[in-house]
Amino acid sequence: MHEQHQGHESMHAEMLLILLLTLLIAQVVLVEWKKVHYKSYQLVTLIAMWIIPFGLSLKNHWWRFIFFWLVTSCITGLIVRKAIQQPIAGTTPRLVYKWFLFIYKLSYILGIISYVIMVATLFGLHLVFEVKANVWIDFCVLLLFYGLYFGVLARDIAEICADKMASHIGYYVPGHMPTRTLEPGVCAVCGNRLLVSEYEPGVIENTYKLSCDHVFHEFCIRGWCIVGKKQTCPYCKEKVDLKKMFCNPWERPHVLYGQLLDWIRWLVAWQPLVLFLVQGINWGLGLE
């Protein structure tokens, strides 16, 4: 390999310069695109995240990922179909949030398990079970990838569903007047009756009041803020203080973990496209 590439230092330097410039320009373009037209950026990113890993898996015959991808896509497709239906059923918001919250928690658990196994490997615990270290590390990487990929994908789809459901419920419509008002004792997220007051402990689910005095099912408002990535009241759009809402220190990592997932989009959706663009530029310039 060294003999084959000997004397090509200038070509390699040119290819490296093309790579760095393309990464820089692509990052600037993506940031500006996100600022100017977030909806189109979100949609294209979601499609890229959904299609690119599946295409790579088909090319490399990674059947396990293909199986989980197909199962998750089919169930998510049915959930999204119910979320965009008009008129929306009263039980649809709760069903949507249950599914995406399940995916979110599952991705969080997979991340923790992979971290624990990796730490155990570093401390040599694999020697007790007479297993090679690379086997445990490969398993950690696999769990981490599944958790992060499906976690990010579910968050993006959940945000779109949250917008659609809020508009179809009618409490607010982007750019238009609301088509209905919030009745007393009704949750603005799911449209169902509140069974208990905000200071009364519930058997199945508690009730939560925001600083704007609007009351919701605790499960619904948590799904709205964490899964749907909304930090405003579903009814009046007032800012929600997540630190006040999740005062339990064991729940705060969920918020931080949600922010961590946002960084994965670049690795899964845009990095393969940028590298493909770099390969096309090198091929066009005759660089190998």
PDB file of C-alpha atoms in Angstrom:
ATOM      1  CA  MET A   1       0.000   0.000   0.000  1.00  0.00           C
ATOM      2  CA  HIS A   2       2.852   2.385   0.841  1.00  0.00           C
ATOM      3  CA  GLU A   3       4.555   1.620  -2.483  1.00  0.00           C
ATOM      4  CA  GLN A   4       1.335   2.223  -4.386  1.00  0.00           C
ATOM      5  CA  HIS A   5       0.788   5.656  -2.780  1.00  0.00           C
ATOM      6  CA  GLN A   6       4.451   6.715  -2.745  1.00  0.00           C
ATOM      7  CA  GLY A   7       4.971  10.078  -4.445  1.00  0.00           C
ATOM      8  CA  HIS A   8       1.314  11.079  -4.158  1.00  0.00           C
ATOM      9  CA  GLU A   9       1.791  13.392  -1.176  1.00  0.00           C
ATOM     10  CA  SER A  10       0.552  16.458  -3.033  1.00  0.00           C
ATOM     11  CA  MET A  11      -2.556  14.594  -4.210  1.00  0.00           C
ATOM     12  CA  HIS A  12      -3.274  13.404  -0.676  1.00  0.00           C
ATOM     13  CA  ALA A  13      -2.872  16.940   0.655  1.00  0.00           C
ATOM     14  CA  GLU A  14      -5.316  18.213  -1.981  1.00  0.00           C
ATOM     15  CA  MET A  15      -7.841  15.513  -1.062  1.00  0.00           C
ATOM     16  CA  LEU A  16      -7.503  16.387   2.624  1.00  0.00           C
ATOM     17  CA  LEU A  17      -8.042  20.074   1.845  1.00  0.00           C
ATOM     18  CA  ILE A  18     -11.164  19.238  -0.173  1.00  0.00           C
ATOM     19  CA  LEU A  19     -12.487  17.163   2.732  1.00  0.00           C
ATOM     20  CA  LEU A  20     -11.938  19.926   5.309  1.00  0.00           C
ATOM     21  CA  LEU A  21     -13.423  22.656   3.100  1.00  0.00           C
ATOM     22  CA  THR A  22     -16.453  20.524   2.246  1.00  0.00           C
ATOM     23  CA  LEU A  23     -17.093  19.734   5.915  1.00  0.00           C
ATOM     24  CA  LEU A  24     -16.803  23.425   6.828  1.00  0.00           C
ATOM     25  CA  ILE A  25     -19.050  24.669   4.026  1.00  0.00           C
ATOM     26  CA  ALA A  26     -21.609  21.912   4.651  1.00  0.00           C
ATOM     27  CA  GLN A  27     -21.774  22.785   8.350  1.00  0.00           C
ATOM     28  CA  VAL A  28     -22.328  26.483   7.598  1.00  0.00           C
ATOM     29  CA  VAL A  29     -25.016  25.687   5.009  1.00  0.00           C
ATOM     30  CA  LEU A  30     -26.838  23.329   7.371  1.00  0.00           C
ATOM     31  CA  VAL A  31     -26.791  25.825  10.245  1.00  0.00           C
ATOM     32  CA  GLU A  32     -28.149  28.630   8.034  1.00  0.00           C
ATOM     33  CA  TRP A  33     -30.736  26.326   6.480  1.00  0.00           C
ATOM     34  CA  LYS A  34     -31.936  25.329   9.938  1.00  0.00           C
ATOM     35  CA  LYS A  35     -32.280  28.995  10.944  1.00  0.00           C
ATOM     36  CA  VAL A  36     -34.061  30.134   7.777  1.00  0.00           C
ATOM     37  CA  HIS A  37     -36.440  27.211   7.172  1.00  0.00           C
ATOM     38  CA  TYR A  38     -36.493  24.763  10.044  1.00  0.00           C
ATOM     39  CA  LYS A  39     -39.436  22.699   8.757  1.00  0.00           C
ATOM     40  CA  SER A  40     -37.780  21.721   5.479  1.00  0.00           C
ATOM     41  CA  TYR A  41     -34.481  21.045   7.276  1.00  0.00           C
ATOM     42  CA  GLN A  42     -36.288  18.826   9.767  1.00  0.00           C
ATOM     43  CA  LEU A  43     -38.117  16.908   7.026  1.00  0.00           C
ATOM     44  CA  VAL A  44     -35.022  16.304   4.876  1.00  0.00           C
ATOM     45  CA  THR A  45     -32.990  15.270   7.930  1.00  0.00           C
ATOM     46  CA  LEU A  46     -35.712  12.853   8.997  1.00  0.00           C
ATOM     47  CA  ILE A  47     -35.906  11.258   5.532  1.00  0.00           C
ATOM     48  CA  ALA A  48     -32.112  10.948   5.366  1.00  0.00           C
ATOM     49  CA  MET A  49     -31.952   9.356   8.819  1.00  0.00           C
ATOM     50  CA  TRP A  50     -34.702   6.942   7.881  1.00  0.00           C
ATOM     51  CA  ILE A  51     -33.372   5.879   4.455  1.00  0.00           C
ATOM     52  CA  ILE A  52     -29.541   5.987   4.613  1.00  0.00           C
ATOM     53  CA  PRO A  53     -28.968   3.368   7.387  1.00  0.00           C
ATOM     54  CA  PHE A  54     -31.480   1.044   5.736  1.00  0.00           C
ATOM     55  CA  GLY A  55     -29.727   1.370   2.365  1.00  0.00           C
ATOM     56  CA  LEU A  56     -26.322   0.695   3.910  1.00  0.00           C
ATOM     57  CA  SER A  57     -27.756  -2.328   5.724  1.00  0.00           C
ATOM     58  CA  LEU A  58     -29.153  -3.743   2.493  1.00  0.00           C
ATOM     59  CA  LYS A  59     -25.802  -3.250   0.785  1.00  0.00           C
ATOM     60  CA  ASN A  60     -23.876  -5.000   3.586  1.00  0.00           C
ATOM     61  CA  HIS A  61     -26.583  -7.624   4.365  1.00  0.00           C
ATOM     62  CA  TRP A  62     -27.089  -6.545   7.971  1.00  0.00           C
ATOM     63  CA  TRP A  63     -30.341  -8.491   8.355  1.00  0.00           C
ATOM     64  CA  ARG A  64     -30.762  -7.954  12.094  1.00  0.00           C
ATOM     65  CA  PHE A  65     -30.926  -4.184  11.706  1.00  0.00           C
ATOM     66  CA  ILE A  66     -33.216  -4.543   8.685  1.00  0.00           C
ATOM     67  CA  PHE A  67     -35.636  -6.646  10.765  1.00  0.00           C
ATOM     68  CA  PHE A  68     -35.788  -4.150  13.644  1.00  0.00           C
ATOM     69  CA  TRP A  69     -36.006  -1.252  11.182  1.00  0.00           C
ATOM     70  CA  LEU A  70     -38.965  -2.804   9.368  1.00  0.00           C
ATOM     71  CA  VAL A  71     -40.839  -3.642  12.601  1.00  0.00           C
ATOM     72  CA  THR A  72     -40.288  -0.181  14.075  1.00  0.00           C
ATOM     73  CA  SER A  73     -41.163   1.561  10.813  1.00  0.00           C
ATOM     74  CA  CYS A  74     -44.435  -0.371  10.426  1.00  0.00           C
ATOM     75  CA  ILE A  75     -45.616   0.364  13.977  1.00  0.00           C
ATOM     76  CA  THR A  76     -44.501   3.992  13.790  1.00  0.00           C
ATOM     77  CA  GLY A  77     -46.244   4.366  10.438  1.00  0.00           C
ATOM     78  CA  LEU A  78     -49.550   3.229  11.955  1.00  0.00           C
ATOM     79  CA  ILE A  79     -49.073   5.612  14.889  1.00  0.00           C
ATOM     80  CA  VAL A  80     -48.310   8.550  12.592  1.00  0.00           C
ATOM     81  CA  ARG A  81     -51.334   7.718  10.438  1.00  0.00           C
ATOM     82  CA  LYS A  82     -53.605   8.012  13.466  1.00  0.00           C
ATOM     83  CA  ALA A  83     -51.896  11.244  14.542  1.00  0.00           C
ATOM     84  CA  ILE A  84     -52.514  13.042  11.221  1.00  0.00           C
ATOM     85  CA  GLN A  85     -56.113  11.897  10.821  1.00  0.00           C
ATOM     86  CA  GLN A  86     -58.914  14.460  10.910  1.00  0.00           C
ATOM     87  CA  PRO A  87     -60.919  14.603  13.054  1.00  0.00           C
ATOM     88  CA  ILE A  88     -58.499  13.264  15.615  1.00  0.00           C
ATOM     89  CA  ALA A  89     -59.780  10.624  18.031  1.00  0.00           C
ATOM     90  CA  GLY A  90     -59.759  11.423  21.744  1.00  0.00           C
ATOM     91  CA  THR A  91     -57.509   8.466  22.534  1.00  0.00           C
ATOM     92  CA  THR A  92     -54.962   9.164  19.783  1.00  0.00           C
ATOM     93  CA  PRO A  93     -52.672  11.653  21.628  1.00  0.00           C
ATOM     94  CA  ARG A  94     -52.233   9.301  24.570  1.00  0.00           C
ATOM     95  CA  LEU A  95     -51.506   6.376  22.228  1.00  0.00           C
ATOM     96  CA  VAL A  96     -48.964   8.432  20.292  1.00  0.00           C
ATOM     97  CA  TYR A  97     -47.159   9.617  23.394  1.00  0.00           C
ATOM     98  CA  LYS A  98     -47.121   6.128  24.914  1.00  0.00           C
ATOM     99  CA  TRP A  99     -45.403   4.670  21.851  1.00  0.00           C
ATOM    100  CA  PHE A 100     -42.791   7.393  21.469  1.00  0.00           C
ATOM    101  CA  LEU A 101     -42.148   7.549  25.203  1.00  0.00           C
ATOM    102  CA  PHE A 102     -41.576   3.775  25.122  1.00  0.00           C
ATOM    103  CA  ILE A 103     -39.021   4.179  22.303  1.00  0.00           C
ATOM    104  CA  TYR A 104     -37.394   7.045  24.176  1.00  0.00           C
ATOM    105  CA  LYS A 105     -37.053   5.112  27.440  1.00  0.00           C
ATOM    106  CA  LEU A 106     -35.844   2.002  25.594  1.00  0.00           C
ATOM    107  CA  SER A 107     -33.091   3.979  23.878  1.00  0.00           C
ATOM    108  CA  TYR A 108     -32.118   5.477  27.229  1.00  0.00           C
ATOM    109  CA  ILE A 109     -31.907   2.008  28.847  1.00  0.00           C
ATOM    110  CA  LEU A 110     -29.836   0.613  25.968  1.00  0.00           C
ATOM    111  CA  GLY A 111     -27.403   3.497  26.363  1.00  0.00           C
ATOM    112  CA  ILE A 112     -27.010   2.841  30.090  1.00  0.00           C
ATOM    113  CA  ILE A 113     -26.531  -0.913  29.561  1.00  0.00           C
ATOM    114  CA  SER A 114     -23.855  -0.331  26.918  1.00  0.00           C
ATOM    115  CA  TYR A 115     -22.055   2.107  29.230  1.00  0.00           C
ATOM    116  CA  VAL A 116     -22.121  -0.340  32.164  1.00  0.00           C
ATOM    117  CA  ILE A 117     -20.808  -3.207  30.029  1.00  0.00           C
ATOM    118  CA  MET A 118     -18.043  -1.025  28.610  1.00  0.00           C
ATOM    119  CA  VAL A 119     -16.937   0.062  32.103  1.00  0.00           C
ATOM    120  CA  ALA A 120     -17.026  -3.556  33.259  1.00  0.00           C
ATOM    121  CA  THR A 121     -14.831  -4.508  30.306  1.00  0.00           C
ATOM    122  CA  LEU A 122     -12.309  -1.805  31.160  1.00  0.00           C
ATOM    123  CA  PHE A 123     -12.104  -3.194  34.691  1.00  0.00           C
ATOM    124  CA  GLY A 124     -11.489  -6.711  33.318  1.00  0.00           C
ATOM    125  CA  LEU A 125     -14.801  -8.257  34.342  1.00  0.00           C
ATOM    126  CA  HIS A 126     -14.962 -10.102  31.012  1.00  0.00           C
ATOM    127  CA  LEU A 127     -12.105 -12.324  32.217  1.00  0.00           C
ATOM    128  CA  VAL A 128     -14.371 -13.752  34.922  1.00  0.00           C
ATOM    129  CA  PHE A 129     -16.782 -15.005  32.242  1.00  0.00           C
ATOM    130  CA  GLU A 130     -13.907 -16.111  29.982  1.00  0.00           C
ATOM    131  CA  VAL A 131     -15.070 -13.850  27.160  1.00  0.00           C
ATOM    132  CA  LYS A 132     -12.769 -11.818  24.932  1.00  0.00           C
ATOM    133  CA  ALA A 133     -12.846  -8.049  25.461  1.00  0.00           C
ATOM    134  CA  ASN A 134     -13.601  -7.295  21.806  1.00  0.00           C
ATOM    135  CA  VAL A 135     -16.821  -9.355  22.048  1.00  0.00           C
ATOM    136  CA  TRP A 136     -18.160  -7.195  24.869  1.00  0.00           C
ATOM    137  CA  ILE A 137     -17.006  -3.969  23.178  1.00  0.00           C
ATOM    138  CA  ASP A 138     -18.732  -4.952  19.940  1.00  0.00           C
ATOM    139  CA  PHE A 139     -21.897  -5.689  21.883  1.00  0.00           C
ATOM    140  CA  CYS A 140     -21.678  -2.267  23.578  1.00  0.00           C
ATOM    141  CA  VAL A 141     -21.286  -0.466  20.271  1.00  0.00           C
ATOM    142  CA  LEU A 142     -24.234  -2.391  18.835  1.00  0.00           C
ATOM    143  CA  LEU A 143     -26.523  -1.499  21.755  1.00  0.00           C
ATOM    144  CA  LEU A 144     -25.387   2.112  21.697  1.00  0.00           C
ATOM    145  CA  PHE A 145     -26.064   2.443  17.980  1.00  0.00           C
ATOM    146  CA  TYR A 146     -29.544   0.919  18.216  1.00  0.00           C
ATOM    147  CA  GLY A 147     -30.453   3.104  21.172  1.00  0.00           C
ATOM    148  CA  LEU A 148     -29.180   6.360  19.691  1.00  0.00           C
ATOM    149  CA  TYR A 149     -30.478   5.759  16.177  1.00  0.00           C
ATOM    150  CA  PHE A 150     -34.034   4.768  17.046  1.00  0.00           C
ATOM    151  CA  GLY A 151     -34.093   7.344  19.851  1.00  0.00           C
ATOM    152  CA  VAL A 152     -33.268  10.248  17.526  1.00  0.00           C
ATOM    153  CA  LEU A 153     -35.578   8.970  14.790  1.00  0.00           C
ATOM    154  CA  ALA A 154     -38.480   8.645  17.225  1.00  0.00           C
ATOM    155  CA  ARG A 155     -37.894  12.139  18.637  1.00  0.00           C
ATOM    156  CA  ASP A 156     -38.063  13.756  15.195  1.00  0.00           C
ATOM    157  CA  ILE A 157     -41.237  11.897  14.245  1.00  0.00           C
ATOM    158  CA  ALA A 158     -42.754  12.667  17.650  1.00  0.00           C
ATOM    159  CA  GLU A 159     -42.190  16.389  17.141  1.00  0.00           C
ATOM    160  CA  ILE A 160     -44.017  16.321  13.821  1.00  0.00           C
ATOM    161  CA  CYS A 161     -46.881  14.335  15.361  1.00  0.00           C
ATOM    162  CA  ALA A 162     -47.083  16.788  18.264  1.00  0.00           C
ATOM    163  CA  ASP A 163     -47.536  19.716  15.854  1.00  0.00           C
ATOM    164  CA  LYS A 164     -50.161  17.886  13.808  1.00  0.00           C
ATOM    165  CA  MET A 165     -52.151  16.737  16.829  1.00  0.00           C
ATOM    166  CA  ALA A 166     -52.106  20.176  18.437  1.00  0.00           C
ATOM    167  CA  SER A 167     -53.422  21.720  15.224  1.00  0.00           C
ATOM    168  CA  HIS A 168     -56.083  19.050  14.706  1.00  0.00           C
ATOM    169  CA  ILE A 169     -57.283  19.280  18.290  1.00  0.00           C
ATOM    170  CA  GLY A 170     -57.938  22.931  17.538  1.00  0.00           C
ATOM    171  CA  TYR A 171     -56.627  24.793  20.574  1.00  0.00           C
ATOM    172  CA  TYR A 172     -54.132  26.603  18.367  1.00  0.00           C
ATOM    173  CA  VAL A 173     -53.394  26.547  14.644  1.00  0.00           C
ATOM    174  CA  PRO A 174     -50.150  28.062  13.315  1.00  0.00           C
ATOM    175  CA  GLY A 175     -51.009  31.349  11.605  1.00  0.00           C
ATOM    176  CA  HIS A 176     -54.745  31.070  12.280  1.00  0.00           C
ATOM    177  CA  MET A 177     -57.258  31.609  15.055  1.00  0.00           C
ATOM    178  CA  PRO A 178     -58.006  28.685  17.413  1.00  0.00           C
ATOM    179  CA  THR A 179     -61.099  26.724  16.457  1.00  0.00           C
ATOM    180  CA  ARG A 180     -62.039  25.792  20.033  1.00  0.00           C
ATOM    181  CA  THR A 181     -61.438  26.864  23.622  1.00  0.00           C
ATOM    182  CA  LEU A 182     -60.256  24.817  26.569  1.00  0.00           C
ATOM    183  CA  GLU A 183     -63.094  23.749  28.838  1.00  0.00           C
ATOM    184  CA  PRO A 184     -62.551  23.502  32.631  1.00  0.00           C
ATOM    185  CA  GLY A 185     -61.299  20.101  33.786  1.00  0.00           C
ATOM    186  CA  VAL A 186     -60.075  19.025  30.323  1.00  0.00           C
ATOM    187  CA  CYS A 187     -56.489  18.199  29.340  1.00  0.00           C
ATOM    188  CA  ALA A 188     -55.395  20.344  26.391  1.00  0.00           C
ATOM    189  CA  VAL A 189     -53.052  17.642  25.068  1.00  0.00           C
ATOM    190  CA  CYS A 190     -55.366  14.645  24.834  1.00  0.00           C
ATOM    191  CA  GLY A 191     -58.754  16.380  25.149  1.00  0.00           C
ATOM    192  CA  ASN A 192     -59.934  13.978  27.865  1.00  0.00           C
ATOM    193  CA  ARG A 193     -61.333  14.804  31.290  1.00  0.00           C
ATOM    194  CA  LEU A 194     -59.061  15.265  34.295  1.00  0.00           C
ATOM    195  CA  LEU A 195     -59.972  12.742  36.976  1.00  0.00           C
ATOM    196  CA  VAL A 196     -58.163  14.380  39.908  1.00  0.00           C
ATOM    197  CA  SER A 197     -57.096  17.900  40.840  1.00  0.00           C
ATOM    198  CA  GLU A 198     -53.460  19.005  40.758  1.00  0.00           C
ATOM    199  CA  TYR A 199     -53.069  18.661  44.543  1.00  0.00           C
ATOM    200  CA  GLU A 200     -54.877  15.329  44.834  1.00  0.00           C
ATOM    201  CA  PRO A 201     -52.869  12.087  44.382  1.00  0.00           C
ATOM    202  CA  GLY A 202     -54.199   9.980  41.543  1.00  0.00           C
ATOM    203  CA  VAL A 203     -54.489   6.204  41.499  1.00  0.00           C
ATOM    204  CA  ILE A 204     -53.377   5.806  37.868  1.00  0.00           C
ATOM    205  CA  GLU A 205     -52.069   9.239  36.936  1.00  0.00           C
ATOM    206  CA  ASN A 206     -51.569  12.597  38.630  1.00  0.00           C
ATOM    207  CA  THR A 207     -52.522  16.018  37.335  1.00  0.00           C
ATOM    208  CA  TYR A 208     -49.982  18.763  36.700  1.00  0.00           C
ATOM    209  CA  LYS A 209     -50.537  22.536  36.579  1.00  0.00           C
ATOM    210  CA  LEU A 210     -48.183  24.795  34.653  1.00  0.00           C
ATOM    211  CA  SER A 211     -47.214  28.308  35.691  1.00  0.00           C
ATOM    212  CA  CYS A 212     -49.869  29.638  33.301  1.00  0.00           C
ATOM    213  CA  ASP A 213     -52.531  27.861  35.460  1.00  0.00           C
ATOM    214  CA  HIS A 214     -53.510  25.415  32.711  1.00  0.00           C
ATOM    215  CA  VAL A 215     -53.889  21.854  33.983  1.00  0.00           C
ATOM    216  CA  PHE A 216     -52.964  18.604  32.198  1.00  0.00           C
ATOM    217  CA  HIS A 217     -52.541  14.913  32.750  1.00  0.00           C
ATOM    218  CA  GLU A 218     -49.021  14.457  34.061  1.00  0.00           C
ATOM    219  CA  PHE A 219     -48.272  11.788  31.463  1.00  0.00           C
ATOM    220  CA  CYS A 220     -49.530  14.019  28.635  1.00  0.00           C
ATOM    221  CA  ILE A 221     -47.529  17.099  29.583  1.00  0.00           C
ATOM    222  CA  ARG A 222     -44.379  15.039  30.145  1.00  0.00           C
ATOM    223  CA  GLY A 223     -44.824  13.491  26.716  1.00  0.00           C
ATOM    224  CA  TRP A 224     -45.427  16.912  25.224  1.00  0.00           C
ATOM    225  CA  CYS A 225     -42.279  18.435  26.749  1.00  0.00           C
ATOM    226  CA  ILE A 226     -39.827  15.524  26.644  1.00  0.00           C
ATOM    227  CA  VAL A 227     -40.897  13.314  23.749  1.00  0.00           C
ATOM    228  CA  GLY A 228     -42.359  16.014  21.527  1.00  0.00           C
ATOM    229  CA  LYS A 229     -39.555  18.455  22.446  1.00  0.00           C
ATOM    230  CA  LYS A 230     -42.068  21.185  23.252  1.00  0.00           C
ATOM    231  CA  GLN A 231     -41.223  23.683  25.993  1.00  0.00           C
ATOM    232  CA  THR A 232     -44.441  25.685  25.770  1.00  0.00           C
ATOM    233  CA  CYS A 233     -47.979  25.232  27.054  1.00  0.00           C
ATOM    234  CA  PRO A 234     -50.063  23.318  24.485  1.00  0.00           C
ATOM    235  CA  TYR A 235     -52.896  25.829  24.934  1.00  0.00           C
ATOM    236  CA  CYS A 236     -51.452  29.335  25.455  1.00  0.00           C
ATOM    237  CA  LYS A 237     -47.858  28.705  24.221  1.00  0.00           C
ATOM    238  CA  GLU A 238     -46.313  30.061  27.447  1.00  0.00           C
ATOM    239  CA  LYS A 239     -42.760  28.922  28.153  1.00  0.00           C
ATOM    240  CA  VAL A 240     -42.515  25.836  30.395  1.00  0.00           C
ATOM    241  CA  ASP A 241     -39.810  25.701  33.068  1.00  0.00           C
ATOM    242  CA  LEU A 242     -38.487  22.144  32.752  1.00  0.00           C
ATOM    243  CA  LYS A 243     -36.300  22.462  35.855  1.00  0.00           C
ATOM    244  CA  LYS A 244     -39.371  23.274  37.929  1.00  0.00           C
ATOM    245  CA  MET A 245     -41.407  20.579  36.236  1.00  0.00           C
ATOM    246  CA  PHE A 246     -38.826  17.834  36.809  1.00  0.00           C
ATOM    247  CA  CYS A 247     -37.588  18.632  40.291  1.00  0.00           C
ATOM    248  CA  ASN A 248     -36.533  15.019  40.929  1.00  0.00           C
ATOM    249  CA  PRO A 249     -32.770  14.790  40.195  1.00  0.00           C
ATOM    250  CA  TRP A 250     -33.214  11.286  38.808  1.00  0.00           C
ATOM    251  CA  GLU A 251     -35.495  12.669  36.063  1.00  0.00           C
ATOM    252  CA  ARG A 252     -33.266  15.521  34.905  1.00  0.00           C
ATOM    253  CA  PRO A 253     -30.882  13.280  32.923  1.00  0.00           C
ATOM    254  CA  HIS A 254     -33.821  12.495  30.629  1.00  0.00           C
ATOM    255  CA  VAL A 255     -33.828  16.138  29.541  1.00  0.00           C
ATOM    256  CA  LEU A 256     -30.053  16.172  29.096  1.00  0.00           C
ATOM    257  CA  TYR A 257     -30.185  12.871  27.225  1.00  0.00           C
ATOM    258  CA  GLY A 258     -32.731  14.360  24.854  1.00  0.00           C
ATOM    259  CA  GLN A 259     -30.299  17.156  24.024  1.00  0.00           C
ATOM    260  CA  LEU A 260     -27.511  14.618  23.508  1.00  0.00           C
ATOM    261  CA  LEU A 261     -29.573  12.752  20.922  1.00  0.00           C
ATOM    262  CA  ASP A 262     -29.774  15.883  18.770  1.00  0.00           C
ATOM    263  CA  TRP A 263     -26.036  15.642  18.005  1.00  0.00           C
ATOM    264  CA  ILE A 264     -26.442  12.188  16.453  1.00  0.00           C
ATOM    265  CA  ARG A 265     -28.249  13.544  13.379  1.00  0.00           C
ATOM    266  CA  TRP A 266     -25.028  14.830  11.903  1.00  0.00           C
ATOM    267  CA  LEU A 267     -23.341  11.425  12.187  1.00  0.00           C
ATOM    268  CA  VAL A 268     -26.268   9.405  10.821  1.00  0.00           C
ATOM    269  CA  ALA A 269     -27.917  11.696   8.261  1.00  0.00           C
ATOM    270  CA  TRP A 270     -25.476  14.333   7.038  1.00  0.00           C
ATOM    271  CA  GLN A 271     -22.003  12.866   7.457  1.00  0.00           C
ATOM    272  CA  PRO A 272     -22.599  10.038   4.903  1.00  0.00           C
ATOM    273  CA  LEU A 273     -23.976  12.588   2.415  1.00  0.00           C
ATOM    274  CA  VAL A 274     -21.013  14.918   2.929  1.00  0.00           C
ATOM    275  CA  LEU A 275     -18.518  12.064   2.497  1.00  0.00           C
ATOM    276  CA  PHE A 276     -20.379  10.962  -0.645  1.00  0.00           C
ATOM    277  CA  LEU A 277     -20.095  14.530  -1.953  1.00  0.00           C
ATOM    278  CA  VAL A 278     -16.354  14.547  -1.200  1.00  0.00           C
ATOM    279  CA  GLN A 279     -15.930  11.282  -3.109  1.00  0.00           C
ATOM    280  CA  GLY A 280     -17.795  12.813  -6.054  1.00  0.00           C
ATOM    281  CA  ILE A 281     -15.550  15.892  -6.053  1.00  0.00           C
ATOM    282  CA  ASN A 282     -12.412  13.730  -5.908  1.00  0.00           C
ATOM    283  CA  TRP A 283     -13.690  11.565  -8.740  1.00  0.00           C
ATOM    284  CA  GLY A 284     -14.510  14.620 -10.836  1.00  0.00           C
ATOM    285  CA  LEU A 285     -11.008  16.038 -10.309  1.00  0.00           C
ATOM    286  CA  GLY A 286      -9.371  12.693 -11.056  1.00  0.00           C
ATOM    287  CA  LEU A 287      -8.036  12.224  -7.505  1.00  0.00           C
ATOM    288  CA  GLU A 288      -7.700   8.699  -6.140  1.00  0.00           C
TER     289      GLU A 288
END
